[in-house]
Amino acid sequence: MVWRRQLRTATATAPGGAAVLRIAPGPWGDILAVASQAGLHCLELFDFGAPMADITPGPLARPFSDIVFNSVTHDLYAGSSNGSVQVFSRLA
């Protein structure tokens, strides 16, 4: 396998201009959850015209330190540095 370094970014997104802290691909590979200092967002990978959707309104008092999808239930788990975990369900 050969990796190539691109000289420039093909596409870039920064939700609300905030730094991206974590990303998590959806279990079907069709979405990408993005945790930033401005909130939690969802990017539809196969709908190229779709804007990034907010899962949580920002700004957050405490940004999420980790996010992960459950591959069975397709729920998104978002953990904060204080040990709290929030669960978000994707509506079809």
PDB file of C-alpha atoms in Angstrom:
ATOM      1  CA  MET A   1       0.000   0.000   0.000  1.00  0.00           C
ATOM      2  CA  VAL A   2       1.350   3.402  -0.955  1.00  0.00           C
ATOM      3  CA  TRP A   3       0.334   6.571   0.867  1.00  0.00           C
ATOM      4  CA  ARG A   4       0.602   9.874  -0.864  1.00  0.00           C
ATOM      5  CA  ARG A   5       0.729  13.227   0.795  1.00  0.00           C
ATOM      6  CA  GLN A   6      -1.532  15.834  -0.721  1.00  0.00           C
ATOM      7  CA  LEU A   7      -0.017  19.269  -1.032  1.00  0.00           C
ATOM      8  CA  ARG A   8      -3.321  20.938  -0.237  1.00  0.00           C
ATOM      9  CA  THR A   9      -6.510  19.883   1.475  1.00  0.00           C
ATOM     10  CA  ALA A  10      -9.186  18.606  -0.904  1.00  0.00           C
ATOM     11  CA  THR A  11     -11.940  19.833   1.393  1.00  0.00           C
ATOM     12  CA  ALA A  12     -12.020  21.242   4.894  1.00  0.00           C
ATOM     13  CA  THR A  13     -14.670  22.000   7.431  1.00  0.00           C
ATOM     14  CA  ALA A  14     -14.538  23.627  10.823  1.00  0.00           C
ATOM     15  CA  PRO A  15     -17.931  23.653  12.556  1.00  0.00           C
ATOM     16  CA  GLY A  16     -18.567  27.209  13.638  1.00  0.00           C
ATOM     17  CA  GLY A  17     -14.890  27.967  13.133  1.00  0.00           C
ATOM     18  CA  ALA A  18     -14.063  25.872  16.219  1.00  0.00           C
ATOM     19  CA  ALA A  19     -11.269  23.345  16.481  1.00  0.00           C
ATOM     20  CA  VAL A  20     -12.218  19.729  15.767  1.00  0.00           C
ATOM     21  CA  LEU A  21     -11.480  17.563  18.822  1.00  0.00           C
ATOM     22  CA  ARG A  22     -12.707  14.096  17.769  1.00  0.00           C
ATOM     23  CA  ILE A  23     -14.295  12.375  14.785  1.00  0.00           C
ATOM     24  CA  ALA A  24     -16.159   9.061  14.593  1.00  0.00           C
ATOM     25  CA  PRO A  25     -17.364   7.281  11.448  1.00  0.00           C
ATOM     26  CA  GLY A  26     -20.904   5.903  11.551  1.00  0.00           C
ATOM     27  CA  PRO A  27     -21.387   2.121  11.619  1.00  0.00           C
ATOM     28  CA  TRP A  28     -22.602   2.058   7.998  1.00  0.00           C
ATOM     29  CA  GLY A  29     -19.905   4.432   6.780  1.00  0.00           C
ATOM     30  CA  ASP A  30     -22.452   6.999   5.607  1.00  0.00           C
ATOM     31  CA  ILE A  31     -21.999   9.643   8.307  1.00  0.00           C
ATOM     32  CA  LEU A  32     -19.232  11.208  10.314  1.00  0.00           C
ATOM     33  CA  ALA A  33     -19.779  12.567  13.812  1.00  0.00           C
ATOM     34  CA  VAL A  34     -17.585  15.561  14.619  1.00  0.00           C
ATOM     35  CA  ALA A  35     -16.958  16.825  18.150  1.00  0.00           C
ATOM     36  CA  SER A  36     -15.674  20.375  18.338  1.00  0.00           C
ATOM     37  CA  GLN A  37     -15.452  23.100  20.933  1.00  0.00           C
ATOM     38  CA  ALA A  38     -18.659  24.487  19.410  1.00  0.00           C
ATOM     39  CA  GLY A  39     -20.700  21.284  19.848  1.00  0.00           C
ATOM     40  CA  LEU A  40     -21.404  17.901  18.292  1.00  0.00           C
ATOM     41  CA  HIS A  41     -22.111  17.751  14.568  1.00  0.00           C
ATOM     42  CA  CYS A  42     -23.021  15.238  11.862  1.00  0.00           C
ATOM     43  CA  LEU A  43     -21.731  15.194   8.303  1.00  0.00           C
ATOM     44  CA  GLU A  44     -23.562  13.116   5.659  1.00  0.00           C
ATOM     45  CA  LEU A  45     -20.759  11.634   3.562  1.00  0.00           C
ATOM     46  CA  PHE A  46     -22.788  10.617   0.505  1.00  0.00           C
ATOM     47  CA  ASP A  47     -25.020  13.706   0.292  1.00  0.00           C
ATOM     48  CA  PHE A  48     -22.441  16.159  -1.010  1.00  0.00           C
ATOM     49  CA  GLY A  49     -24.804  19.139  -0.912  1.00  0.00           C
ATOM     50  CA  ALA A  50     -25.944  18.589   2.663  1.00  0.00           C
ATOM     51  CA  PRO A  51     -24.670  21.064   5.241  1.00  0.00           C
ATOM     52  CA  MET A  52     -23.147  19.863   8.476  1.00  0.00           C
ATOM     53  CA  ALA A  53     -26.002  19.302  10.941  1.00  0.00           C
ATOM     54  CA  ASP A  54     -25.829  20.154  14.632  1.00  0.00           C
ATOM     55  CA  ILE A  55     -26.505  17.244  16.997  1.00  0.00           C
ATOM     56  CA  THR A  56     -26.104  19.480  20.045  1.00  0.00           C
ATOM     57  CA  PRO A  57     -26.492  23.240  20.069  1.00  0.00           C
ATOM     58  CA  GLY A  58     -23.358  25.127  21.022  1.00  0.00           C
ATOM     59  CA  PRO A  59     -21.494  26.512  22.676  1.00  0.00           C
ATOM     60  CA  LEU A  60     -20.995  23.692  25.160  1.00  0.00           C
ATOM     61  CA  ALA A  61     -20.036  24.316  28.775  1.00  0.00           C
ATOM     62  CA  ARG A  62     -17.658  21.358  28.455  1.00  0.00           C
ATOM     63  CA  PRO A  63     -16.663  19.887  25.066  1.00  0.00           C
ATOM     64  CA  PHE A  64     -16.899  16.148  24.490  1.00  0.00           C
ATOM     65  CA  SER A  65     -13.578  14.393  25.026  1.00  0.00           C
ATOM     66  CA  ASP A  66     -14.516  11.226  23.119  1.00  0.00           C
ATOM     67  CA  ILE A  67     -17.262  10.027  20.775  1.00  0.00           C
ATOM     68  CA  VAL A  68     -18.037   6.545  19.473  1.00  0.00           C
ATOM     69  CA  PHE A  69     -20.882   4.819  17.645  1.00  0.00           C
ATOM     70  CA  ASN A  70     -22.497   1.604  18.882  1.00  0.00           C
ATOM     71  CA  SER A  71     -22.384  -0.727  15.866  1.00  0.00           C
ATOM     72  CA  VAL A  72     -25.473  -2.675  17.010  1.00  0.00           C
ATOM     73  CA  THR A  73     -27.882   0.106  18.011  1.00  0.00           C
ATOM     74  CA  HIS A  74     -26.264   2.849  15.865  1.00  0.00           C
ATOM     75  CA  ASP A  75     -26.443   5.230  18.840  1.00  0.00           C
ATOM     76  CA  LEU A  76     -23.712   7.820  19.321  1.00  0.00           C
ATOM     77  CA  TYR A  77     -22.051   7.966  22.740  1.00  0.00           C
ATOM     78  CA  ALA A  78     -20.347  11.219  23.723  1.00  0.00           C
ATOM     79  CA  GLY A  79     -18.218  11.388  26.851  1.00  0.00           C
ATOM     80  CA  SER A  80     -17.037  14.458  28.724  1.00  0.00           C
ATOM     81  CA  SER A  81     -13.932  14.890  30.849  1.00  0.00           C
ATOM     82  CA  ASN A  82     -16.063  14.884  34.029  1.00  0.00           C
ATOM     83  CA  GLY A  83     -17.089  11.250  33.360  1.00  0.00           C
ATOM     84  CA  SER A  84     -20.595  11.944  32.062  1.00  0.00           C
ATOM     85  CA  VAL A  85     -21.810  10.139  28.930  1.00  0.00           C
ATOM     86  CA  GLN A  86     -24.657  11.293  26.695  1.00  0.00           C
ATOM     87  CA  VAL A  87     -26.389   8.992  24.217  1.00  0.00           C
ATOM     88  CA  PHE A  88     -27.792  10.293  20.923  1.00  0.00           C
ATOM     89  CA  SER A  89     -30.080   8.221  18.695  1.00  0.00           C
ATOM     90  CA  ARG A  90     -30.159   8.748  14.950  1.00  0.00           C
ATOM     91  CA  LEU A  91     -33.635   9.208  13.541  1.00  0.00           C
ATOM     92  CA  ALA A  92     -34.308   7.556  10.183  1.00  0.00           C
TER      93      ALA A  92
END
